[in-house]
Short mmCIF file of C-alpha atoms in Angstrom, two decimals:
data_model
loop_
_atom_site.label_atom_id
_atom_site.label_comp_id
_atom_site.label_asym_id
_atom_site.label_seq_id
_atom_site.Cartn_x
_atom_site.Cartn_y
_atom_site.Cartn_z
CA UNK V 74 1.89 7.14 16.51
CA UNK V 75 -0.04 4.66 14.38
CA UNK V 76 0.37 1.01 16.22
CA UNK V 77 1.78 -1.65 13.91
CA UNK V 78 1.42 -5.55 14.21
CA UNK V 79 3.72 -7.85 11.96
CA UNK V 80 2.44 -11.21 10.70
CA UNK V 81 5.06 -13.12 10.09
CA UNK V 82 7.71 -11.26 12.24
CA UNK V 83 10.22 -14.21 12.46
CA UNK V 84 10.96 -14.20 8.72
CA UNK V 85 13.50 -12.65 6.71
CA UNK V 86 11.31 -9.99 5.30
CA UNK V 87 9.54 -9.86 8.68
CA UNK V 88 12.19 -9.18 10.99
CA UNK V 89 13.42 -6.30 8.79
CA UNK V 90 9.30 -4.67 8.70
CA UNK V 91 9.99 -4.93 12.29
CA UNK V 92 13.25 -3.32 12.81
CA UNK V 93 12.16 -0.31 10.20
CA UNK V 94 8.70 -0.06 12.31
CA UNK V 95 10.65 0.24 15.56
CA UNK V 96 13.25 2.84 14.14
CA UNK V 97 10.42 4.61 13.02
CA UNK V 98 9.81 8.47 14.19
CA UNK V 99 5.66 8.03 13.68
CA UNK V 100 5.36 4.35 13.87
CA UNK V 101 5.17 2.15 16.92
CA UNK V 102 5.81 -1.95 16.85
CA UNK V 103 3.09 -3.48 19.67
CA UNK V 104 2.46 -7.24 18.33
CA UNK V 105 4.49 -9.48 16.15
CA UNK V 106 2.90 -12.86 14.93
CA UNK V 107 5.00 -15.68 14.12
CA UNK V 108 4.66 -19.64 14.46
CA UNK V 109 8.25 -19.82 15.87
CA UNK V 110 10.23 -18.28 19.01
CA UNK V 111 7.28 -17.80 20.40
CA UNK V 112 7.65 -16.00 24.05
CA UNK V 113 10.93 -14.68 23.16
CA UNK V 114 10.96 -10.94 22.56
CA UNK V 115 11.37 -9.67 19.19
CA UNK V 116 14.02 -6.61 20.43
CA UNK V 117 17.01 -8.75 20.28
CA UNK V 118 16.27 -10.54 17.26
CA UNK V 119 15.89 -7.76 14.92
CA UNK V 120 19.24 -6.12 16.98
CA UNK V 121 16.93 -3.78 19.16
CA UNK V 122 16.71 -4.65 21.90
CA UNK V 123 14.89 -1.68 22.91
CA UNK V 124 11.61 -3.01 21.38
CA UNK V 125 9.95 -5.12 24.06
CA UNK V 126 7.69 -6.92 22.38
CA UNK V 127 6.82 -11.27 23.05
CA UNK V 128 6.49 -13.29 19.78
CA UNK V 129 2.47 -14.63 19.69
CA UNK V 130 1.22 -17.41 17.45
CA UNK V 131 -2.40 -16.05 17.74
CA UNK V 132 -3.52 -13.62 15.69
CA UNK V 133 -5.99 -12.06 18.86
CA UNK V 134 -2.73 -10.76 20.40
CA UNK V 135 -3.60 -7.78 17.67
CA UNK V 136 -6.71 -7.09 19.09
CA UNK V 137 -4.82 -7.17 22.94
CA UNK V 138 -1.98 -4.75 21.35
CA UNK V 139 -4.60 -2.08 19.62
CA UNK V 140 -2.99 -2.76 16.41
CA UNK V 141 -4.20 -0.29 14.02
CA UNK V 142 -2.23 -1.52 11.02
CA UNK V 143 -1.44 -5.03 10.56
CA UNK V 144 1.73 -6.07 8.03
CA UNK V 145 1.50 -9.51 6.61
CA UNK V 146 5.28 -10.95 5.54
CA UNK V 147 3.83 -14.78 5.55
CA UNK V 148 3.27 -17.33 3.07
CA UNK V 149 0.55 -17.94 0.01
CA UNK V 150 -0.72 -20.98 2.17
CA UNK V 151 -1.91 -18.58 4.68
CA UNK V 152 -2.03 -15.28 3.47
CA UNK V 153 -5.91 -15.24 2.63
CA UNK V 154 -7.38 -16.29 5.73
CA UNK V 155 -4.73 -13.90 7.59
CA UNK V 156 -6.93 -11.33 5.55
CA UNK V 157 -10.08 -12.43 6.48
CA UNK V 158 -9.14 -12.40 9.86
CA UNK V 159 -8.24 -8.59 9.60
CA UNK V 160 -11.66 -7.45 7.68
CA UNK V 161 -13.92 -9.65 9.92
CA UNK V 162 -12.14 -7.59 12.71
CA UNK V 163 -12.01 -4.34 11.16
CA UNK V 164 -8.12 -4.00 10.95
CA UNK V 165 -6.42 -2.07 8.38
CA UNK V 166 -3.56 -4.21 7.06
CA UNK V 167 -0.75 -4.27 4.63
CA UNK V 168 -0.02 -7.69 2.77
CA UNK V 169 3.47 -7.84 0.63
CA UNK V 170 3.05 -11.80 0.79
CA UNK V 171 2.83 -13.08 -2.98
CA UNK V 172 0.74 -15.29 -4.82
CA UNK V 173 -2.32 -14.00 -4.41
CA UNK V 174 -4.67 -14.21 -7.57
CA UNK V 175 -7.51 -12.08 -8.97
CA UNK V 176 -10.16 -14.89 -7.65
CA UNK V 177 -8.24 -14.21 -4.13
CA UNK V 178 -8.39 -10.21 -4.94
CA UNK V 179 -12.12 -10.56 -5.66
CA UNK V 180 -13.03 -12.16 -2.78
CA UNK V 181 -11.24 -9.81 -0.58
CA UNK V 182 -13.44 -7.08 -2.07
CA UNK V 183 -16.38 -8.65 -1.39
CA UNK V 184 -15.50 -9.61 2.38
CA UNK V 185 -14.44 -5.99 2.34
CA UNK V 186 -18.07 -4.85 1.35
CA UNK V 187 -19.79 -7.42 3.46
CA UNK V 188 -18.07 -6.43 6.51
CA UNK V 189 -19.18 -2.98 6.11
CA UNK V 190 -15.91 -1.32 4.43
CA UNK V 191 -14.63 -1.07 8.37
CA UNK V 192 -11.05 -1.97 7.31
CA UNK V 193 -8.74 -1.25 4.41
CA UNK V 194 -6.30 -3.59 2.60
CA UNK V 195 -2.93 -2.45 0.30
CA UNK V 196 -2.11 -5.75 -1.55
CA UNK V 197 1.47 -4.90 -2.59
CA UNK V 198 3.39 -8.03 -4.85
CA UNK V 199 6.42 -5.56 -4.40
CA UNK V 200 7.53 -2.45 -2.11
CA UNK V 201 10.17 -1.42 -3.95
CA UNK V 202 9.67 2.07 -5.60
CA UNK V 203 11.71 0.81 -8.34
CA UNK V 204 9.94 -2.23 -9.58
CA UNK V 205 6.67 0.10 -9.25
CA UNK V 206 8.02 2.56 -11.71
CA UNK V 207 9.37 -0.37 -13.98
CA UNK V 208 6.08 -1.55 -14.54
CA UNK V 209 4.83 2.14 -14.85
CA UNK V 210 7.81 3.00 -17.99
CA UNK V 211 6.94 -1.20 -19.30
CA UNK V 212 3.05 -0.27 -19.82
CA UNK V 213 4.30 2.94 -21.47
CA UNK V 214 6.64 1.14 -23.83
CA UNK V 215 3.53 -1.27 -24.77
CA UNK V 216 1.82 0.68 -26.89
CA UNK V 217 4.93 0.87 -29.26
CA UNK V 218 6.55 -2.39 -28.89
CA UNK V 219 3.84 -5.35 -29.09
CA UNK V 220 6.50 -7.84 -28.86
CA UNK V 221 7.61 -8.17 -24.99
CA UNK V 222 9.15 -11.15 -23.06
CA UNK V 223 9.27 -10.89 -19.05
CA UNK V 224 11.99 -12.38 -17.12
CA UNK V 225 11.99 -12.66 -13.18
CA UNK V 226 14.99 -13.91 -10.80
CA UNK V 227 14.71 -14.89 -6.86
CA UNK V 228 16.43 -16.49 -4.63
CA UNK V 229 15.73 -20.29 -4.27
CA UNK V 230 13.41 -20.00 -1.36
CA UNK V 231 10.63 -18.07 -3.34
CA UNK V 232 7.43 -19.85 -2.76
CA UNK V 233 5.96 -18.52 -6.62
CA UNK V 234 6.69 -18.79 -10.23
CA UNK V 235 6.20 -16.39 -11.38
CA UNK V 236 6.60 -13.79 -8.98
CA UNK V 237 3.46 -11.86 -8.76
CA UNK V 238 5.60 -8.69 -9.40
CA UNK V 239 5.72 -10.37 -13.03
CA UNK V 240 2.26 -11.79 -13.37
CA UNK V 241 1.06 -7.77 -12.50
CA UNK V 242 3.67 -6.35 -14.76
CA UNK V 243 2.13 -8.91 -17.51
CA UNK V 244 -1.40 -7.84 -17.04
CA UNK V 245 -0.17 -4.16 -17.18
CA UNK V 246 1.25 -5.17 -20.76
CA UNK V 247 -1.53 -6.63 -21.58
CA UNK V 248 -3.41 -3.74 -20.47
CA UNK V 249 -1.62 -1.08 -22.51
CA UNK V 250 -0.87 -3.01 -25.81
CA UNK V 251 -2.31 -3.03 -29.36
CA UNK V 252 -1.80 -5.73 -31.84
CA UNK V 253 -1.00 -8.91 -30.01
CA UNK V 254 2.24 -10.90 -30.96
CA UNK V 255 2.68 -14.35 -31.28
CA UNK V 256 6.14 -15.26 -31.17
CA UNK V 257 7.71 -18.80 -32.18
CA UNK V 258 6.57 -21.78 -30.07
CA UNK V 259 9.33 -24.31 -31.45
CA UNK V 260 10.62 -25.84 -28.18
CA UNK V 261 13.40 -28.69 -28.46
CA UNK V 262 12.69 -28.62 -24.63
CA UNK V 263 9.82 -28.85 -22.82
CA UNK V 264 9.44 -25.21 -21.25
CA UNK V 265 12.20 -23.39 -22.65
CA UNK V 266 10.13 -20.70 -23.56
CA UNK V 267 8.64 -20.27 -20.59
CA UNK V 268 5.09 -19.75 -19.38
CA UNK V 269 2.31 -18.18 -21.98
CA UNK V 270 0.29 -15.76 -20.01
CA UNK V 271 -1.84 -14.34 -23.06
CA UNK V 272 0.93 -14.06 -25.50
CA UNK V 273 3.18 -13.10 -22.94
CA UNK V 274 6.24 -15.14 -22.48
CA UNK V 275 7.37 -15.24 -18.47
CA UNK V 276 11.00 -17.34 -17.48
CA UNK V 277 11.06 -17.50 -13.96
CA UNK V 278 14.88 -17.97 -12.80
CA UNK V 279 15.50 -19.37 -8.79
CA UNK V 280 19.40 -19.46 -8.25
CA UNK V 281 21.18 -18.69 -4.61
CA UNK V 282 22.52 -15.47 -4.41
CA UNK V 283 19.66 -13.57 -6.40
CA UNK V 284 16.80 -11.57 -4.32
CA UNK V 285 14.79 -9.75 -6.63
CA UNK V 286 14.99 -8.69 -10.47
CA UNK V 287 12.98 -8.11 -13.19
CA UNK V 288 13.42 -7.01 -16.49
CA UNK V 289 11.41 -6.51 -19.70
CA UNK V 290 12.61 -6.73 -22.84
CA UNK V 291 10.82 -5.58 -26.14
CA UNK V 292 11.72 -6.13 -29.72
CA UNK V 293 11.15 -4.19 -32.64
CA UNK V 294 12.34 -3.95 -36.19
CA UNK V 295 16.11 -3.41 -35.76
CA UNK V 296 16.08 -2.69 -31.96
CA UNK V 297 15.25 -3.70 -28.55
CA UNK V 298 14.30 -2.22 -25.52
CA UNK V 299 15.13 -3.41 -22.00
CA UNK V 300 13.75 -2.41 -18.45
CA UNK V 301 15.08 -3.64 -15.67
CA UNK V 302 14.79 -3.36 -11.88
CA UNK V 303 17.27 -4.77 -9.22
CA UNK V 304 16.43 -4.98 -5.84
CA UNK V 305 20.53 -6.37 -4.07
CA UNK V 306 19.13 -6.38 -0.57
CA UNK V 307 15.35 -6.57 1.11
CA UNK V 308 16.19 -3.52 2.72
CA UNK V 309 14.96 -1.75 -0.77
CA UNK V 310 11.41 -2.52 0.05
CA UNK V 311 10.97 -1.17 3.49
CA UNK V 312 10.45 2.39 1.69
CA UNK V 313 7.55 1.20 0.14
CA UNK V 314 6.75 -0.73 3.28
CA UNK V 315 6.29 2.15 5.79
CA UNK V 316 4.75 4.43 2.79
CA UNK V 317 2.15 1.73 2.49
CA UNK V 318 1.77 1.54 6.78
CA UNK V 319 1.06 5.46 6.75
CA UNK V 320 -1.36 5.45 3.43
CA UNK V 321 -3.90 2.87 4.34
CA UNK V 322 -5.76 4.35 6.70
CA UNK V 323 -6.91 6.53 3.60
CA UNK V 324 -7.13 4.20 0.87
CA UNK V 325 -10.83 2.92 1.01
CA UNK V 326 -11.52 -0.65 0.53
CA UNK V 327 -8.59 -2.61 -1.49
CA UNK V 328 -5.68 -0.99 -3.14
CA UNK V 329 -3.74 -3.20 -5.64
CA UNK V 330 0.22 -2.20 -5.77
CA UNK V 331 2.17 1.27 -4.83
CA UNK V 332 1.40 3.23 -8.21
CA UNK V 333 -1.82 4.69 -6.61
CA UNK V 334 0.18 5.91 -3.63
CA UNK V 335 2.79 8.00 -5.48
CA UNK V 336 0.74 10.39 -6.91
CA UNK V 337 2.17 9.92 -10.38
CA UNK V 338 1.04 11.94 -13.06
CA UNK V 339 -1.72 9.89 -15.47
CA UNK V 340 -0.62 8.14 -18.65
CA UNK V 341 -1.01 10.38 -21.69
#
C-alpha cells in the first residue's frame, strides 16, 4: 500500500484525488491538507464515509501520517512553496496544480539536487491520457504544417490563461516545427488574435459549463487539420492521477507531464 496525502483535499479536483485514492486496491488515503473544514473528516465529504481521515491546515500532518506520496490539487499562489516543503522533507509528490513556469521548473530541479535527490516530483499541467496524446499527434503534425493556432476552454474559475496544458502543447510545437509562420497581426480589437507565444497564436476561452478542451488547428494549402481533446467531467483525469501516484517513486528527480510514463514508442 503506498500512503497518499492530498494538498488541497477540499477542492473540486481534490475531493475527487481523494475519493479515487480511497477506492483504490494499492493505494491508501492517511492525510488530506486543506485551509477549510478543518477537523471534519474527509469520509463523508467525498461520499465515503469509510475513510477516516481529519482535514489539517499544516502541512507536518504528512510527516505524522507517513505520507509517502503527496498530491498537490491547490492553487499557483501556493503551489511552489508546497514543493519546497516536500523536497526539503524528502517526500515524493505529485503536483497537477497549473501555472507553474520554466523559472518555477528550474528551480525545483535545483532544490531537487541540493537536497540530495531524496524526493521525486511529476509536474503534470494535465492527467488526462487524452490531452497527453493530443499533444503527442500535435508535435507530430508540426513538422508538416508550420502554420498552427491553439485554442483552450475552462470553466470560469480557472486561475490561468492560458492553461499550462496549452503553453506545454505550444512549446512542443515549437519544438517539432521547421519554418516558422507569421500569420496576419491586423486586429480591429485589441486581443482578438490572442496571445503570441513565439509565433504561436493561443485564445484562451472561460465560459460556465466548459471544464477542459483543447484543440489545435493547422492550415495548409487547401486544407486544415484539427486535434482536439475533451475532457466533460474531472473524473477523466484521475487515470492519469493514480498512474502518476504509482510511477514516482521511480522517476528520479523531476518529471515534466505523463508522456514519459506511457512508454510510448519514440518519434520517428
Amino acid at each position: 500500500m503506498i500512503r497518499v496525502g492530498v494538498i488541497g483535499a477540499c477542492g473540486k479536483m481534490g475531493q475527487m484525488v481523494c475519493r479515487a485514492v480511497a477506492e483504490a486496491d494499492d493505494l491508501s488515503l492517511v492525510a488530506a491538507i486543506d485551509r477549510s473544514r478543518v477537523g471534519e473528516s474527509i469520509g463523508p465529504l467525498i461520499g465515503y464515509p469509510p475513510t477516516d481521515v481529519p482535514v489539517s491546515d499544516e502541512l507536518d500532518r504528512l510527516l505524522e501520517a507517513e505520507v509517502e506520496v503527496a498530491v498537490d490539487f491547490t492553487h499557483p499562489d501556493v503551489v511552489v512553496d508546497n514543493i519546497r516543503w516536500c523536497v526539503s522533507h524528502a517526500m515524493n509528490l505529485v503536483v497537477g496544480t497549473t501555472g507553474i513556469g520554466e523559472e518555477e521548473l528550474e528551480e525545483v530541479r535545483g532544490l531537487i539536487e541540493h537536497e540530495g535527490s531524496e524526493s521525486n516530483v511529476v509536474v503534470a499541467p494535465n492527467f488526462a491520457l487524452g490531452a497527453v496524446l493530443m499533444q503527442r499527434f500535435a508535435a507530430e503534425a508540426a513538422r508538416h504544417f508550420p502554420a498552427v493556432e491553439v485554442i483552450e476552454l475552462h470553466h470560469d474559475a480557472k486561475a490561468d490563461a492560458p492553461s499550462g496544458t496549452a503553453m506545454a502543447t505550444v512549446r512542443r510545437l515549437l519544438e517539432e516545427r521547421g519554418d516558422a509562420y507569421q500569420g496576419p497581426d491586423a486586429e480591429s480589437v485589441e486581443g482578438a488574435r490572442g496571445g503570441d507565444l513565439e509565433g504561436v497564436r493561443v485564445h484562451s476561452v472561460r465560459l460556465p459549463g466548459l471544464v477542459a478542451h483543447h484543440e489545435v488547428i493547422f492550415g495548409g494549402r487547401g486544407q486544415t487539420l484539427t486535434i482536439r481533446h475533451d475532457s466533460m467531467d474531472r473524473s477523466s483525469f484521475m487515470p492519469g492521477v493514480l498512474m502518476a501516484i504509482r510511477a514516482v517513486s521511480t522517476r528520479p528527480g523531476l518529471t515534466v507531464g505523463l508522456e514519459p510514463l506511457l512508454n510510448l514508442p519514440a518519434p520517428p
